[in-house]
Structures are given as C-alpha cells and as structure tokens.
mmCIF file of C-alpha atoms in Angstrom:
data_model
loop_
_atom_site.group_PDB
_atom_site.id
_atom_site.type_symbol
_atom_site.label_atom_id
_atom_site.label_comp_id
_atom_site.label_asym_id
_atom_site.label_seq_id
_atom_site.Cartn_x
_atom_site.Cartn_y
_atom_site.Cartn_z
ATOM 1 C CA MET A 15 107.482 85.174 100.195
ATOM 2 C CA GLY A 16 108.572 88.397 99.807
ATOM 3 C CA SER A 17 112.111 89.555 99.836
ATOM 4 C CA VAL A 18 113.341 91.906 102.632
ATOM 5 C CA GLU A 19 115.010 95.057 101.924
ATOM 6 C CA LYS A 20 118.484 95.481 102.949
ATOM 7 C CA ILE A 21 119.479 98.920 104.630
ATOM 8 C CA PRO A 22 122.926 100.210 103.432
ATOM 9 C CA GLU A 23 124.969 100.371 106.187
ATOM 10 C CA GLU A 24 125.613 104.087 106.098
ATOM 11 C CA GLU A 25 122.002 104.317 107.199
ATOM 12 C CA LEU A 26 122.428 102.336 110.511
ATOM 13 C CA LEU A 27 123.854 103.625 113.751
ATOM 14 C CA GLU A 28 126.310 101.763 115.852
ATOM 15 C CA ASN A 29 123.684 99.982 118.011
ATOM 16 C CA GLY A 30 121.832 98.779 114.533
ATOM 17 C CA GLU A 31 118.853 100.724 114.534
ATOM 18 C CA ILE A 32 118.196 103.376 111.496
ATOM 19 C CA ASP A 33 119.417 106.724 111.613
ATOM 20 C CA GLU A 34 116.662 108.474 110.644
ATOM 21 C CA LYS A 35 118.414 111.782 109.803
ATOM 22 C CA ARG A 36 120.314 110.310 107.206
ATOM 23 C CA VAL A 37 117.174 108.519 105.685
ATOM 24 C CA SER A 38 114.517 111.109 105.405
ATOM 25 C CA SER A 39 115.015 114.234 103.780
ATOM 26 C CA PRO A 40 112.948 117.456 104.250
ATOM 27 C CA ILE A 41 109.891 117.448 101.875
ATOM 28 C CA ASP A 42 110.110 121.484 101.979
ATOM 29 C CA GLU A 43 112.827 123.143 100.818
ATOM 30 C CA SER A 44 112.338 126.118 103.191
ATOM 31 C CA PHE A 45 112.160 123.548 106.223
ATOM 32 C CA PHE A 46 114.894 124.567 109.164
ATOM 33 C CA PRO A 47 115.677 121.450 111.430
ATOM 34 C CA LYS A 48 114.453 122.575 114.871
ATOM 35 C CA ASN A 49 116.161 121.611 118.548
ATOM 36 C CA LEU A 50 114.227 121.075 121.630
ATOM 37 C CA THR A 51 115.214 123.339 124.790
ATOM 38 C CA ILE A 52 113.887 123.206 127.686
ATOM 39 C CA SER A 53 114.563 126.484 130.592
ATOM 40 C CA THR A 54 115.309 125.529 133.987
ATOM 41 C CA SER A 55 116.951 127.183 136.716
ATOM 42 C CA GLY A 56 117.926 130.343 134.604
ATOM 43 C CA ARG A 57 119.180 127.807 132.137
ATOM 44 C CA VAL A 58 118.720 126.669 128.718
ATOM 45 C CA LYS A 59 119.127 123.044 128.004
ATOM 46 C CA LYS A 60 118.910 121.103 124.557
ATOM 47 C CA VAL A 61 117.458 117.677 124.996
ATOM 48 C CA SER A 62 116.715 115.206 122.463
ATOM 49 C CA ALA A 63 112.975 113.808 121.425
ATOM 50 C CA SER A 64 114.014 110.199 122.758
ATOM 51 C CA HIS A 65 115.225 111.809 125.877
ATOM 52 C CA LEU A 66 111.876 114.015 126.579
ATOM 53 C CA HIS A 67 110.858 110.994 129.081
ATOM 54 C CA GLN A 68 114.010 111.818 131.372
ATOM 55 C CA ILE A 69 112.728 115.573 132.102
ATOM 56 C CA HIS A 70 110.147 113.542 134.650
ATOM 57 C CA LEU A 71 112.350 110.946 135.835
ATOM 58 C CA ILE A 72 115.343 113.785 137.058
ATOM 59 C CA ASN A 73 112.665 115.205 139.071
ATOM 60 C CA GLN A 74 111.284 112.135 140.619
ATOM 61 C CA GLN A 75 114.594 111.666 141.824
ATOM 62 C CA GLY A 76 115.037 114.916 143.100
ATOM 63 C CA ARG A 77 111.978 114.990 144.790
ATOM 64 C CA ARG A 78 110.814 115.364 148.372
ATOM 65 C CA ARG A 79 109.138 112.386 150.507
ATOM 66 C CA LEU A 80 105.276 113.481 150.123
ATOM 67 C CA SER A 81 102.965 114.171 153.125
ATOM 68 C CA SER A 82 100.483 111.352 153.604
ATOM 69 C CA ILE A 83 97.717 114.014 152.080
ATOM 70 C CA HIS A 84 99.913 114.356 149.061
ATOM 71 C CA GLU A 85 100.787 110.537 148.760
ATOM 72 C CA SER A 86 96.904 110.164 148.045
ATOM 73 C CA ALA A 87 96.585 112.707 145.503
ATOM 74 C CA ASN A 88 97.119 111.795 141.886
ATOM 75 C CA GLU A 89 99.275 113.847 139.650
ATOM 76 C CA ASN A 90 98.532 113.928 136.043
ATOM 77 C CA LYS A 91 102.164 114.765 133.810
ATOM 78 C CA VAL A 92 101.455 116.602 130.355
ATOM 79 C CA LEU A 93 104.208 117.917 128.375
ATOM 80 C CA VAL A 94 103.816 121.110 126.098
ATOM 81 C CA LEU A 95 105.667 121.613 123.202
ATOM 82 C CA TYR A 96 106.047 125.153 122.311
ATOM 83 C CA THR A 97 106.700 125.854 118.738
ATOM 84 C CA GLY A 98 105.752 129.136 118.172
ATOM 85 C CA GLY A 99 103.036 131.923 117.851
ATOM 86 C CA THR A 100 101.136 135.059 119.396
ATOM 87 C CA ILE A 101 101.154 133.566 122.687
ATOM 88 C CA GLY A 102 104.794 133.597 123.398
ATOM 89 C CA MET A 103 105.739 137.176 121.401
ATOM 90 C CA ARG A 104 107.806 140.255 122.404
ATOM 91 C CA THR A 105 107.766 143.532 120.676
ATOM 92 C CA LYS A 106 110.981 145.090 119.569
ATOM 93 C CA ASP A 107 111.131 148.131 117.426
ATOM 94 C CA GLY A 108 107.324 148.133 116.958
ATOM 95 C CA VAL A 109 107.326 144.688 115.558
ATOM 96 C CA TYR A 110 105.791 141.689 117.511
ATOM 97 C CA SER A 111 107.783 138.157 117.150
ATOM 98 C CA PRO A 112 108.363 134.926 119.177
ATOM 99 C CA GLU A 113 111.024 135.340 121.482
ATOM 100 C CA PRO A 114 113.365 132.556 122.771
ATOM 101 C CA HIS A 115 112.913 131.381 126.086
ATOM 102 C CA PHE A 116 110.402 134.261 127.003
ATOM 103 C CA LEU A 117 107.302 132.250 127.628
ATOM 104 C CA PRO A 118 108.531 129.568 130.209
ATOM 105 C CA SER A 119 109.655 132.046 132.337
ATOM 106 C CA ALA A 120 106.779 134.181 132.116
ATOM 107 C CA ILE A 121 104.376 131.259 132.940
ATOM 108 C CA ARG A 122 106.729 130.510 135.818
ATOM 109 C CA ALA A 123 105.440 133.650 137.486
ATOM 110 C CA LEU A 124 101.439 133.180 136.781
ATOM 111 C CA PRO A 125 99.467 132.064 139.314
ATOM 112 C CA PRO A 126 96.774 131.082 137.177
ATOM 113 C CA LEU A 127 99.072 129.028 135.016
ATOM 114 C CA ASN A 128 101.663 127.795 138.009
ATOM 115 C CA ASP A 129 101.034 127.152 141.466
ATOM 116 C CA VAL A 130 104.462 128.062 142.853
ATOM 117 C CA GLU A 131 103.731 126.679 146.328
ATOM 118 C CA TYR A 132 103.395 123.218 145.111
ATOM 119 C CA VAL A 133 106.309 122.662 143.201
ATOM 120 C CA GLU A 134 108.848 124.464 145.412
ATOM 121 C CA LYS A 135 107.350 122.092 148.004
ATOM 122 C CA HIS A 136 107.547 118.511 146.328
ATOM 123 C CA TYR A 137 110.285 119.723 143.239
ATOM 124 C CA ASP A 138 112.398 121.827 144.952
ATOM 125 C CA LYS A 139 115.555 119.520 144.196
ATOM 126 C CA ALA A 140 114.583 118.864 140.840
ATOM 127 C CA GLU A 141 116.774 119.468 138.207
ATOM 128 C CA VAL A 142 113.954 120.552 135.840
ATOM 129 C CA LYS A 143 111.327 121.751 137.587
ATOM 130 C CA PRO A 144 107.988 121.576 136.337
ATOM 131 C CA TYR A 145 105.038 123.992 136.139
ATOM 132 C CA CYS A 146 101.308 122.839 138.085
ATOM 133 C CA LEU A 147 97.966 124.067 137.620
ATOM 134 C CA PRO A 148 96.153 125.373 140.622
ATOM 135 C CA PRO A 149 93.786 122.934 142.470
ATOM 136 C CA VAL A 150 90.178 122.725 141.174
ATOM 137 C CA LYS A 151 87.302 122.325 143.486
ATOM 138 C CA GLY A 152 85.898 118.587 143.315
ATOM 139 C CA PHE A 153 88.861 117.053 141.938
ATOM 140 C CA ASN A 154 91.968 115.439 143.559
ATOM 141 C CA GLU A 155 94.265 115.276 140.752
ATOM 142 C CA ARG A 156 96.842 117.879 140.235
ATOM 143 C CA VAL A 157 98.280 118.474 136.677
ATOM 144 C CA ILE A 158 101.974 118.725 136.246
ATOM 145 C CA TYR A 159 103.468 119.768 133.223
ATOM 146 C CA TRP A 160 106.772 120.412 131.481
ATOM 147 C CA VAL A 161 107.060 123.195 128.368
ATOM 148 C CA VAL A 162 109.624 121.782 125.735
ATOM 149 C CA GLU A 163 110.322 124.963 123.543
ATOM 150 C CA TYR A 164 111.250 124.382 120.204
ATOM 151 C CA GLU A 165 114.408 126.005 118.386
ATOM 152 C CA PRO A 166 113.948 128.508 116.437
ATOM 153 C CA LEU A 167 110.399 129.497 117.501
ATOM 154 C CA LEU A 168 108.004 130.055 114.085
ATOM 155 C CA ASP A 169 105.293 132.318 112.903
ATOM 156 C CA SER A 170 102.707 129.713 112.134
ATOM 157 C CA SER A 171 102.500 131.199 108.285
ATOM 158 C CA ASP A 172 106.228 129.761 108.330
ATOM 159 C CA MET A 173 105.102 125.825 109.350
ATOM 160 C CA THR A 174 106.223 123.219 106.612
ATOM 161 C CA PHE A 175 104.951 119.774 106.577
ATOM 162 C CA ASP A 176 108.169 118.598 108.193
ATOM 163 C CA ASP A 177 107.645 120.710 110.775
ATOM 164 C CA TRP A 178 104.450 118.567 111.051
ATOM 165 C CA ILE A 179 105.654 115.099 111.177
ATOM 166 C CA ARG A 180 108.499 116.503 113.698
ATOM 167 C CA ILE A 181 105.719 117.544 116.266
ATOM 168 C CA ALA A 182 104.214 113.962 115.674
ATOM 169 C CA HIS A 183 107.724 112.196 115.741
ATOM 170 C CA ASP A 184 108.193 114.112 119.109
ATOM 171 C CA ILE A 185 104.995 112.929 120.618
ATOM 172 C CA LYS A 186 105.543 109.446 119.507
ATOM 173 C CA LYS A 187 108.847 109.033 121.229
ATOM 174 C CA SER A 188 107.659 110.566 124.709
ATOM 175 C CA TYR A 189 103.802 108.867 124.526
ATOM 176 C CA GLN A 190 104.562 106.234 127.268
ATOM 177 C CA HIS A 191 105.703 108.731 129.707
ATOM 178 C CA TYR A 192 102.967 111.261 129.896
ATOM 179 C CA ASP A 193 99.475 111.413 130.243
ATOM 180 C CA GLY A 194 98.677 114.136 127.704
ATOM 181 C CA PHE A 195 100.256 116.395 125.466
ATOM 182 C CA VAL A 196 99.787 119.880 124.733
ATOM 183 C CA VAL A 197 100.823 122.135 121.316
ATOM 184 C CA LEU A 198 101.406 125.398 121.630
ATOM 185 C CA HIS A 199 100.910 127.379 117.951
ATOM 186 C CA GLY A 200 99.981 130.177 115.995
ATOM 187 C CA THR A 201 96.779 130.713 114.954
ATOM 188 C CA ASP A 202 97.032 131.222 111.303
ATOM 189 C CA THR A 203 97.712 128.137 110.546
ATOM 190 C CA LEU A 204 96.818 126.113 113.880
ATOM 191 C CA ALA A 205 93.697 124.237 111.985
ATOM 192 C CA TYR A 206 95.957 122.711 109.380
ATOM 193 C CA THR A 207 98.413 121.359 111.881
ATOM 194 C CA ALA A 208 95.696 119.758 114.102
ATOM 195 C CA CYS A 209 94.299 118.593 110.882
ATOM 196 C CA ALA A 210 97.674 116.707 109.568
ATOM 197 C CA LEU A 211 98.119 115.267 113.069
ATOM 198 C CA SER A 212 94.932 114.150 113.554
ATOM 199 C CA PHE A 213 95.574 111.577 110.297
ATOM 200 C CA MET A 214 98.702 111.347 111.587
ATOM 201 C CA MET A 215 98.208 109.974 115.387
ATOM 202 C CA GLU A 216 94.542 108.195 114.937
ATOM 203 C CA GLN A 217 93.479 106.015 117.385
ATOM 204 C CA LEU A 218 95.325 107.561 120.340
ATOM 205 C CA GLY A 219 94.439 106.683 124.206
ATOM 206 C CA LYS A 220 95.820 109.970 125.484
ATOM 207 C CA PRO A 221 94.584 113.331 124.321
ATOM 208 C CA VAL A 222 96.787 115.625 122.266
ATOM 209 C CA VAL A 223 95.405 119.219 122.528
ATOM 210 C CA VAL A 224 96.542 121.845 119.722
ATOM 211 C CA THR A 225 95.854 125.655 120.812
ATOM 212 C CA GLY A 226 96.908 128.742 120.436
ATOM 213 C CA SER A 227 96.144 132.630 121.351
ATOM 214 C CA GLN A 228 95.786 135.811 119.642
ATOM 215 C CA VAL A 229 97.006 138.275 122.297
ATOM 216 C CA TYR A 230 100.209 137.743 123.923
ATOM 217 C CA ILE A 231 101.100 135.946 127.189
ATOM 218 C CA ILE A 232 101.818 139.158 128.989
ATOM 219 C CA LEU A 233 100.206 142.692 128.197
ATOM 220 C CA ARG A 234 100.718 146.404 129.573
ATOM 221 C CA SER A 235 97.202 147.416 131.385
ATOM 222 C CA LYS A 236 95.778 149.587 133.731
ATOM 223 C CA TRP A 237 94.190 146.525 135.725
ATOM 224 C CA ASP A 238 95.646 142.921 136.418
ATOM 225 C CA PHE A 239 93.671 139.741 137.872
ATOM 226 C CA PHE A 240 92.598 141.640 140.842
ATOM 227 C CA GLY A 241 91.942 145.034 139.759
ATOM 228 C CA LYS A 242 95.072 146.712 140.853
ATOM 229 C CA PRO A 243 97.066 148.747 138.320
ATOM 230 C CA GLY A 244 99.903 146.806 136.947
ATOM 231 C CA TYR A 245 100.172 143.596 134.096
ATOM 232 C CA SER A 246 97.274 141.678 132.732
ATOM 233 C CA TYR A 247 98.000 137.696 131.969
ATOM 234 C CA PHE A 248 96.304 136.044 129.664
#
C-alpha cells in the first residue's frame, strides 16, 4: 500500500483545505498576480474566483417577479472573463492600451450587446446587474451574462503560462454555476491560450469560447449602425 503524502501545516487553511497560493509558485518569473473585478452602479468591486457564482445569486435575490410570459422563457447564464486585448483599448497620447473598467461600461450602452429594457425590467434591484443579448427570432432563450475583468489587464503578448492556469482555475471554480464561458483575449497569442486551455479542460459539458477583436469596442466614425453621424460600434 502506497504512503500518503503529508501536507505541511503552513500550507493548510483553517478549514483544512490546501492554501493554493502557498503551494503553487509562478512558472514564469514575469507573471504578475491578478485580481478579478466587476463594475456595478458606477463602482468597481473585487471578487474571488471561488465566489464568482455569488454574482448571479445576488441578482436572483434582487430580481422582480416575472410576468407569465417571461416565466416560460429560459435564461442561459454566461460568465465572460475579460483578460485584456484590443477590444477594450483606448488611446492616450497616440498610443492604444487596455483601459481598466472601460469595456464593461461601453457594452452597457450598446444595443447589439445589451438589451437595457430587459435588464432594467427584471434585474432593476440587483446589486450586480447583468447584460442581456437581444432576442433572436425563433428562439425563446435569452442569454444573460456577467463580465468579470482581470486586474491588471494585459496585452496578449504579455500572457504567461501562469495566466493560462489562472483562466482555467477561474472557470473550474465557477463551472457549476454557469451554462457557458467566454474568454476575451488579445489576438496576438489567442491561439496559444486556446490550445493550452483545450488540454487543461478536456471532456467538458459546457462551451468555453476564447475570442478577441482587432478593432476597438468603439471607434469614432462618420456613421453608426443606423447611418447617422456618431459612433460606430464593433
């Protein structure tokens, strides 16, 4: 019978669980520890990976009673992990770089990415308001999603092995509480991250989409969606 490895007491938490921060050390010396943040009601709150599921539990407590029409409609819950990249960049002194908390606020005002009326009607009292994709003709399901932002945001060329592990770890911690996951990522090394995650998360029963953009979420333009002067959104 094989021997059981004894874990040093200094690596255990009070409840007997392993303190992962003490056990694991960065593979890459350039790795910078990340925080997770959510933007709500003009404020920014830090959350831990193990408490990501509480985001939508808080929403359920603050949600209005639905009408009979909406009670029959399903909601698919999606967690969006925003790591950085071009999609959330803004220019400063002629240089584009990821700007903290800009992307979540920009999405909030974009009709193609957020049904404000639905959110205000059903999640008006929620502490952390989600986003809702517009309805799709022929489908009764609505996609409700929450955007969790990494701090600091990274250009994908600065991604390390430890960042890949962190993303997989955060998805694992919240896996049982969402129907799908989206990782927003810079395009330079997106393929490498997707490949690494595919080996770390085999045989999943839920979709994990790794995607990015080569244009910014909002660009100054002569025309918007409706052919009127203003902003173009992507």
